Short mmCIF file of C-alpha atoms in Angstrom, two decimals:
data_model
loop_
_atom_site.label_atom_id
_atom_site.label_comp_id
_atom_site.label_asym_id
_atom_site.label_seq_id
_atom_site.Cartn_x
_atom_site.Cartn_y
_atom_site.Cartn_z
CA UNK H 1 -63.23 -10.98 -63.99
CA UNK H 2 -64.49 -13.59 -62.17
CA UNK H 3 -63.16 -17.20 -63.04
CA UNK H 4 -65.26 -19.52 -64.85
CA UNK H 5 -64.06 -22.49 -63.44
CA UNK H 6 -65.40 -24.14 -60.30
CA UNK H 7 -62.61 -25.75 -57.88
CA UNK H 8 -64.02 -29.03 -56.10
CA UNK H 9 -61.96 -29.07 -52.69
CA UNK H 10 -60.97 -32.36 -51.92
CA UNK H 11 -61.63 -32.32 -48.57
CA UNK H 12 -65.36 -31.48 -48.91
CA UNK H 13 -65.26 -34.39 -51.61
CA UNK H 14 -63.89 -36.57 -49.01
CA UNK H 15 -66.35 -35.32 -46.70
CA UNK H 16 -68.89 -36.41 -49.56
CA UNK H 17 -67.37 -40.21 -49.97
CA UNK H 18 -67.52 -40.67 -46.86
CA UNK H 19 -71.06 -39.81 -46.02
CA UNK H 20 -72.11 -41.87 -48.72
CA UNK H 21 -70.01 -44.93 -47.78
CA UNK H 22 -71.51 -44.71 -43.76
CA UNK H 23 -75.00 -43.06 -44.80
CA UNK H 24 -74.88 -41.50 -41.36
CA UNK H 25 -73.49 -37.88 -40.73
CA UNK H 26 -72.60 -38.71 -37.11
CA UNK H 27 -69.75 -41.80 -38.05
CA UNK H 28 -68.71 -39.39 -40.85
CA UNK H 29 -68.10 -36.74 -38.28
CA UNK H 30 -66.22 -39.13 -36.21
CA UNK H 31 -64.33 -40.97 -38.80
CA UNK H 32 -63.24 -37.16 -40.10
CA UNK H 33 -62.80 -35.35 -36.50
CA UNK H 34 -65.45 -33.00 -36.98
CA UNK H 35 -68.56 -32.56 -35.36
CA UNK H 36 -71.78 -33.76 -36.96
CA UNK H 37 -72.90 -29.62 -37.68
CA UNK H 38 -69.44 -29.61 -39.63
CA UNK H 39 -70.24 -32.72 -41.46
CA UNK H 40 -73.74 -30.74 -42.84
CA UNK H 41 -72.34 -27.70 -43.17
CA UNK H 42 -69.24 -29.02 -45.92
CA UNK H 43 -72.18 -30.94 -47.59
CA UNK H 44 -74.32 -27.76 -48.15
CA UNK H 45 -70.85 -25.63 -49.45
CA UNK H 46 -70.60 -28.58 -52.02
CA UNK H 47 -74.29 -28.41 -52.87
CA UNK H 48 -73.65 -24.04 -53.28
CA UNK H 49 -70.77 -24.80 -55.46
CA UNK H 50 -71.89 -27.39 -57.69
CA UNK H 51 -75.49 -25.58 -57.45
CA UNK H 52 -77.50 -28.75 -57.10
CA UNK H 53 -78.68 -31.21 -54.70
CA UNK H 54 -76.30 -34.05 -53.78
CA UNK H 55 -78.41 -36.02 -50.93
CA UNK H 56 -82.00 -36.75 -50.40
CA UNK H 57 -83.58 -37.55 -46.87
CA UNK H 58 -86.42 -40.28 -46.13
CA UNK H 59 -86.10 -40.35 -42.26
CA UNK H 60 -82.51 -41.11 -40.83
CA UNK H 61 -82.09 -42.99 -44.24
CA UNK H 62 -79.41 -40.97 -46.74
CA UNK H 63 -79.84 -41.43 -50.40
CA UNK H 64 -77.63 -39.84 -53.72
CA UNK H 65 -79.63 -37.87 -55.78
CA UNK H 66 -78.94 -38.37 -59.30
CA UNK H 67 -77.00 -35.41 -59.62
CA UNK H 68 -74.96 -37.25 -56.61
CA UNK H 69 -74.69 -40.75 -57.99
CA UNK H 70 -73.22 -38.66 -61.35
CA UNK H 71 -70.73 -36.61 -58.50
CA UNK H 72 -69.77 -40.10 -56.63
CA UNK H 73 -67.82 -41.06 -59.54
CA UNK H 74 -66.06 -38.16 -59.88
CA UNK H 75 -65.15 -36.85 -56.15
CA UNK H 76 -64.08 -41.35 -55.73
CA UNK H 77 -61.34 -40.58 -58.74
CA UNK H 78 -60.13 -37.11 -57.96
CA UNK H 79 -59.66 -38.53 -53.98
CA UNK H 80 -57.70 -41.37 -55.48
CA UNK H 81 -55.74 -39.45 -58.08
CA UNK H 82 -54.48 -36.87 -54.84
CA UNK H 83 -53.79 -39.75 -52.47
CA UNK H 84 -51.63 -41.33 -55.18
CA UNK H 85 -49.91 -38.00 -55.98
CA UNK H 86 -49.12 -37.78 -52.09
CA UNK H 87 -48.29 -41.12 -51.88
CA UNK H 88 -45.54 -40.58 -54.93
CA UNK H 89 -44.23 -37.88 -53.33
CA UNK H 90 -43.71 -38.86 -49.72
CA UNK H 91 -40.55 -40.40 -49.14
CA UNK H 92 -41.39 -41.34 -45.32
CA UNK H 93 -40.06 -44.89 -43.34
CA UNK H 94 -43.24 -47.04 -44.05
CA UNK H 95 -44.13 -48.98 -40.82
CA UNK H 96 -47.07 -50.79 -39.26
CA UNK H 97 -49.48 -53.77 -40.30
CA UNK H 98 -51.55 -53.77 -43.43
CA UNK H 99 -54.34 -56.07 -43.91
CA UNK H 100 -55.30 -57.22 -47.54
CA UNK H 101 -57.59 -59.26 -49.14
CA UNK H 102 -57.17 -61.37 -52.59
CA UNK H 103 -60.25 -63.42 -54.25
CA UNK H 104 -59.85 -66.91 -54.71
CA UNK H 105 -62.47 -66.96 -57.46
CA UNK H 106 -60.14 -64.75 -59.71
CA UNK H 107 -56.42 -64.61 -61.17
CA UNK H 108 -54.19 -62.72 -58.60
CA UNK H 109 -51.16 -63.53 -59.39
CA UNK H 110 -50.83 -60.35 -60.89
CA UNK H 111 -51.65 -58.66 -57.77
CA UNK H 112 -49.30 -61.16 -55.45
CA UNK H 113 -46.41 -60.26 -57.02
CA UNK H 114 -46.94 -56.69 -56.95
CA UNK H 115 -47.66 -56.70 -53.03
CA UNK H 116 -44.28 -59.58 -52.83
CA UNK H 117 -42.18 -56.40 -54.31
CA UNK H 118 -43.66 -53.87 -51.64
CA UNK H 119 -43.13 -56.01 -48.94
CA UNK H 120 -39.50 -56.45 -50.31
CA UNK H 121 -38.89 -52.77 -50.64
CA UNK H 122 -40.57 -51.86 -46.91
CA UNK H 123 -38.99 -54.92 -44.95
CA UNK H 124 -40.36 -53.15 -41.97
CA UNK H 125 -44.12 -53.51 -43.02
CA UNK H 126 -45.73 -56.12 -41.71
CA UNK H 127 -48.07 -57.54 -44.85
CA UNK H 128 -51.30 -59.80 -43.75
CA UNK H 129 -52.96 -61.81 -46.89
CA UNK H 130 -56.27 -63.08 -46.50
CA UNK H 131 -57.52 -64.94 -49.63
CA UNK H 132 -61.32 -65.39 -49.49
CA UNK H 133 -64.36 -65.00 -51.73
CA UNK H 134 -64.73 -62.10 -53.07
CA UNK H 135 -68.35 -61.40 -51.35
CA UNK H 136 -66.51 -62.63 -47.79
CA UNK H 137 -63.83 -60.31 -48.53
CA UNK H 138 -66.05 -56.81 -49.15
CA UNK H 139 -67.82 -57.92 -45.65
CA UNK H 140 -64.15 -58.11 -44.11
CA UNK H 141 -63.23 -54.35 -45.58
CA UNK H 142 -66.85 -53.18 -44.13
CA UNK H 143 -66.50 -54.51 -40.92
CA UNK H 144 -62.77 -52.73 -40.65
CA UNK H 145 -61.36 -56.22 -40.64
CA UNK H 146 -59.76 -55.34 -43.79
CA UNK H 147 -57.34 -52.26 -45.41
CA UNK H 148 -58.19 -53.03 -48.79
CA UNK H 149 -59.59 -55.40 -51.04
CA UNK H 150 -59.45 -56.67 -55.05
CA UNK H 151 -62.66 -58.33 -55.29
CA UNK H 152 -65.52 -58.84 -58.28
CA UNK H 153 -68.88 -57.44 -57.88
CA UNK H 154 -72.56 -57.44 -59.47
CA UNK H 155 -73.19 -54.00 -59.01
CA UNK H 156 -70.75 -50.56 -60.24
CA UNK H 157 -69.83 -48.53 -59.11
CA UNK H 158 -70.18 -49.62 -55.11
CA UNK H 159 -69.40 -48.56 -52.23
CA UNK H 160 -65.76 -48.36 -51.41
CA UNK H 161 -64.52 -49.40 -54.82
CA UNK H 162 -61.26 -46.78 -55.96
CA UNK H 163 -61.48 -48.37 -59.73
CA UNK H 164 -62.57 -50.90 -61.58
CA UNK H 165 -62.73 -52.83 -64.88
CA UNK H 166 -64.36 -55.65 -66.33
CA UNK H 167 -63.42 -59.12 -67.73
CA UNK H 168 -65.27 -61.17 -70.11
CA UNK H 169 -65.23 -64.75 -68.88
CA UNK H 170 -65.35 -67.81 -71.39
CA UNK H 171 -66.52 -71.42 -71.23
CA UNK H 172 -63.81 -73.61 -70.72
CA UNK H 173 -63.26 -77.59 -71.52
CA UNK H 174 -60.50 -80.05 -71.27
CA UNK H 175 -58.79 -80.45 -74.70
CA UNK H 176 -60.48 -83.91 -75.27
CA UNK H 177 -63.50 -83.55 -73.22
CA UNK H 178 -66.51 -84.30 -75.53
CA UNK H 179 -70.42 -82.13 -75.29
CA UNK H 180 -72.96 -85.02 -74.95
CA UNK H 181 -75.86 -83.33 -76.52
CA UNK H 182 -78.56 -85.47 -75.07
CA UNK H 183 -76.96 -85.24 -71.59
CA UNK H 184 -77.53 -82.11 -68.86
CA UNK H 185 -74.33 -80.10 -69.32
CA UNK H 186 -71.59 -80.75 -66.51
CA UNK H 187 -71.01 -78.02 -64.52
CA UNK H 188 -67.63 -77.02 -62.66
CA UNK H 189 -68.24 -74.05 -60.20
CA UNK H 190 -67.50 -72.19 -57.24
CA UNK H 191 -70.44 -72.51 -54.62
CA UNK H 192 -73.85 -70.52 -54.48
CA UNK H 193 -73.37 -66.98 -54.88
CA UNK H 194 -70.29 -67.10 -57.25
CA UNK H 195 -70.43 -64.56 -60.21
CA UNK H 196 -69.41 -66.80 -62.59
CA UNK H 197 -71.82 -69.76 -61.72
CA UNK H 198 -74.70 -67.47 -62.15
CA UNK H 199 -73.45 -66.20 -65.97
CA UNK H 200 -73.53 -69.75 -66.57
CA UNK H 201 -76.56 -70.93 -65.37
CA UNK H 202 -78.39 -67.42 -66.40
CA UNK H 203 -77.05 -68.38 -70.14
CA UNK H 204 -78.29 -72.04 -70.28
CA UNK H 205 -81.03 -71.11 -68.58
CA UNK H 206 -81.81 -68.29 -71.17
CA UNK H 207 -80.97 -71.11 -73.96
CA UNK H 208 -83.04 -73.85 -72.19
CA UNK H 209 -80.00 -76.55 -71.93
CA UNK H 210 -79.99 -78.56 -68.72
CA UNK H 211 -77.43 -78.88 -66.20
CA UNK H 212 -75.64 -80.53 -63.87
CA UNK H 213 -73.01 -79.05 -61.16
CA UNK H 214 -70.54 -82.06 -61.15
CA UNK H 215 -68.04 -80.36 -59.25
CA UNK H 216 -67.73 -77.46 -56.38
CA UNK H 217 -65.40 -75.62 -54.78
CA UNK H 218 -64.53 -72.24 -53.49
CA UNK H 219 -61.00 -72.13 -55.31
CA UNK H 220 -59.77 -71.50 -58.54
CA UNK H 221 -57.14 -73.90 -58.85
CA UNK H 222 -59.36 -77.01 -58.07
CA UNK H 223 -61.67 -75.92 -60.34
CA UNK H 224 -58.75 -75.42 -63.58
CA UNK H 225 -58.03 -78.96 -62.23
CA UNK H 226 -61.43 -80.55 -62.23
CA UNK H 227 -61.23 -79.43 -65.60
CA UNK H 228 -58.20 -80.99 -66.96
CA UNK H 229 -59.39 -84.42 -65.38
CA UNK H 230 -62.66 -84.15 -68.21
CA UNK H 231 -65.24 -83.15 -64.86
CA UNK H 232 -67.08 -81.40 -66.52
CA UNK H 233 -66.99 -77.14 -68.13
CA UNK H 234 -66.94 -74.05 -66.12
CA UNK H 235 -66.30 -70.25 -67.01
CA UNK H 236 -62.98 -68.73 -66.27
CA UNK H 237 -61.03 -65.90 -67.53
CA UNK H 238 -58.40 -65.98 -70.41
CA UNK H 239 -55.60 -65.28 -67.95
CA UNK H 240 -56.81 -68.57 -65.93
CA UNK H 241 -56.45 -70.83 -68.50
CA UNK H 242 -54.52 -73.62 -68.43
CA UNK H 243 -52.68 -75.60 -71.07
CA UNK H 244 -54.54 -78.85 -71.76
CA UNK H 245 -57.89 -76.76 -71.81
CA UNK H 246 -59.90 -75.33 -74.84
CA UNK H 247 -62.60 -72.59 -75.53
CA UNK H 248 -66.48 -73.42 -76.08
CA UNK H 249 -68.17 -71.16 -78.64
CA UNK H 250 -71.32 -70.22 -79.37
CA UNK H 251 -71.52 -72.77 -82.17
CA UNK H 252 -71.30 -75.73 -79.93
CA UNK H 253 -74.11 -74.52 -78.10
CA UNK H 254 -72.43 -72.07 -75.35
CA UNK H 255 -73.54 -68.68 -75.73
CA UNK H 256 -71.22 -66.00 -74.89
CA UNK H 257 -71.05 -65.10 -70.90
CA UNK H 258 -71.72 -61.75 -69.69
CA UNK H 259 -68.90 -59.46 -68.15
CA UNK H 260 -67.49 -59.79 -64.61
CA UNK H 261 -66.45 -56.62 -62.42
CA UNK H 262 -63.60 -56.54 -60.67
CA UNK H 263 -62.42 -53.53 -58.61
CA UNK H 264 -59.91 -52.48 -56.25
CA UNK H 265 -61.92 -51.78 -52.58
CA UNK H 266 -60.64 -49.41 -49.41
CA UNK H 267 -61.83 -46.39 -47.36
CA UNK H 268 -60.62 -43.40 -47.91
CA UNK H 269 -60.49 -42.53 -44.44
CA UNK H 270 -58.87 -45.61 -43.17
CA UNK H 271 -55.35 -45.02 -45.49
CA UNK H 272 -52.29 -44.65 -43.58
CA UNK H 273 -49.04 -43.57 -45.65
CA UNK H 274 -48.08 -47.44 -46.37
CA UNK H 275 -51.18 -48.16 -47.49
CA UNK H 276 -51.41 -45.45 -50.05
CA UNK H 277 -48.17 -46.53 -51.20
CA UNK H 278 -49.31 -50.06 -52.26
CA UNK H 279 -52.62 -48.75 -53.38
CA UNK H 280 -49.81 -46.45 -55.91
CA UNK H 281 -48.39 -49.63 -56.89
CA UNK H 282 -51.14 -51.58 -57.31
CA UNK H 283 -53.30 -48.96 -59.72
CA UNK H 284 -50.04 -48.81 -62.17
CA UNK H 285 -50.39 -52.49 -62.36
CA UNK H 286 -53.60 -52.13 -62.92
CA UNK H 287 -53.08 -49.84 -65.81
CA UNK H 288 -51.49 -52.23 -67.58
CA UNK H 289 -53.73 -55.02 -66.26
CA UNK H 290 -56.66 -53.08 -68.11
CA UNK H 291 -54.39 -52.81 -71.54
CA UNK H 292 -54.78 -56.23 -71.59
CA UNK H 293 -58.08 -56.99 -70.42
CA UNK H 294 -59.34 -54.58 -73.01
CA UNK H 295 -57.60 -56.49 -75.84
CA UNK H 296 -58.89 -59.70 -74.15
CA UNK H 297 -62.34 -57.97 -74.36
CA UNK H 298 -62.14 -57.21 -77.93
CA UNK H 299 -61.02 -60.83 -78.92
#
């Protein structure tokens, strides 16, 4: 009797990804080692087996169907769930350089300690950290300047992202700092571009309050500090608050801010073995990261 089950081979998944992350069939066949024929022929077997089609042409321009957008998502976590399986179970010397990149517009500690403990365990890694903005960063991983990259985004899923989850950020204050009501609001942000400077000015915009940015910079912890010195307000996550600071509500005139994304970036076809080791590390942390985001969420 023939099986009812269809079995998605991971390597015409990755075959998939990848297409979809270069748009160009040529690259793919080089990134993979196969010949651009090849890289058509695996994409037609996974059109046969899932029975619809995954990729539209206009030109030389590749598109996702719906059908393939729906796919994406699926082939991007059963790719990430075998790496991590073969990364648990390889017990190889780790060796080489890997390049990472951390946001300065979010809370990484998290994420710093877990990469301090791999560089710890694999002495003979050599462990480059480039802190940047998060858009700056996602250039650096497309450009192959970059292994892999925790950055937040407008737009998910996107291209390159493994997982991701969202944070709700809130207004934040100094503990004395009054609201003048007849006054353009104070802002504290990051510069032009920032993800949580547009939530901001989107919502007072939407409410019709003025503003004012009174303060700028690219990183987080002059910003927590331009706070505590009564600056001015700005919108950070719960886990970036500092003591000395308090939450504005809704009932003071600061309407709640919509949610930021924040995923966890790299190419499937770049990974060596070292790198899908830390990527193991890093997605249990991020397990538990999520537990608590979720309950920050529901707050």
């Amino acid at each position: 009797m023939a099986s009812r089950f269809t079995n998605l081979q991971t390597d015409l998944l990755r075959t998939f990804v990848t297409v979809v992350d270069l748009r160009n069939f040529t690259e793919t066949g080089a990134a993979l080692g196969r010949t651009q024929p090849a890289i058509s022929l695996q994409i037609k077997r996974l059109e046969k087996m899932t029975e619809t089609k995954l990729l539209s042409y206009k030109g030389k321009k590749i598109e996702l169907t719906q059908d393939g957008q729906t796919l994406l998502g699926y082939a991007r976590e059963i790719l990430r769930l075998n790496d991590r399986a073969a990364a648990s179970l390889k017990r190889a010397r780790l060796s080489g350089t890997l390049r990472i990149g951390l946001p300065i517009d979010y809370s990484i500690e998290y994420f710093q300690h877990i990469i301090a403990q791999f560089t710890q365990a694999n002495p003979q890694m050599l462990i480059d950290v480039q802190c940047d903005r998060s858009r700056d960063l996602l250039t650096s991983l497309h450009t192959d300047n970059l292994d892999m990259v925790i950055a937040i985004t407008d737009m998910m899923p996107a291209p390159h992202v493994s997982l991701y989850w969202a944070e709700r950020p809130v207004w934040a204050c100094g503990r004395d700092y009054r609201i003048d009501p007849d006054r353009p609001i104070k802002l504290i942000a990051h510069p032009e571009g920032c993800f949580y400077r547009k939530r901001m000015l989107d919502s007072l915009n939407i409410e019709g309050r003025e503003w004012h940015i009174a303060f700028e910079s690219p990183g987080i912890s002059a910003l927590q500090h331009a706070v505590l010195d009564g600056l001015g307000v700005t919108a950070l996550t719960k886990k970036t608050l500092l003591p000395g600071m308090r939450i504005l509500h809704p009932k003071e005139g600061f309407p709640k801010l919509a949610n930021i994304h924040v995923g966890l970036f790299y190419k499937h076809i770049k990974m060596s073995d070292a790198a899908l080791n830390l990527i193991e590390q890093i997605t249990i942390g991020v397990d538990a990261f999520q537990k608590t985001t979720r309950a920050s969420l529901r707050a």
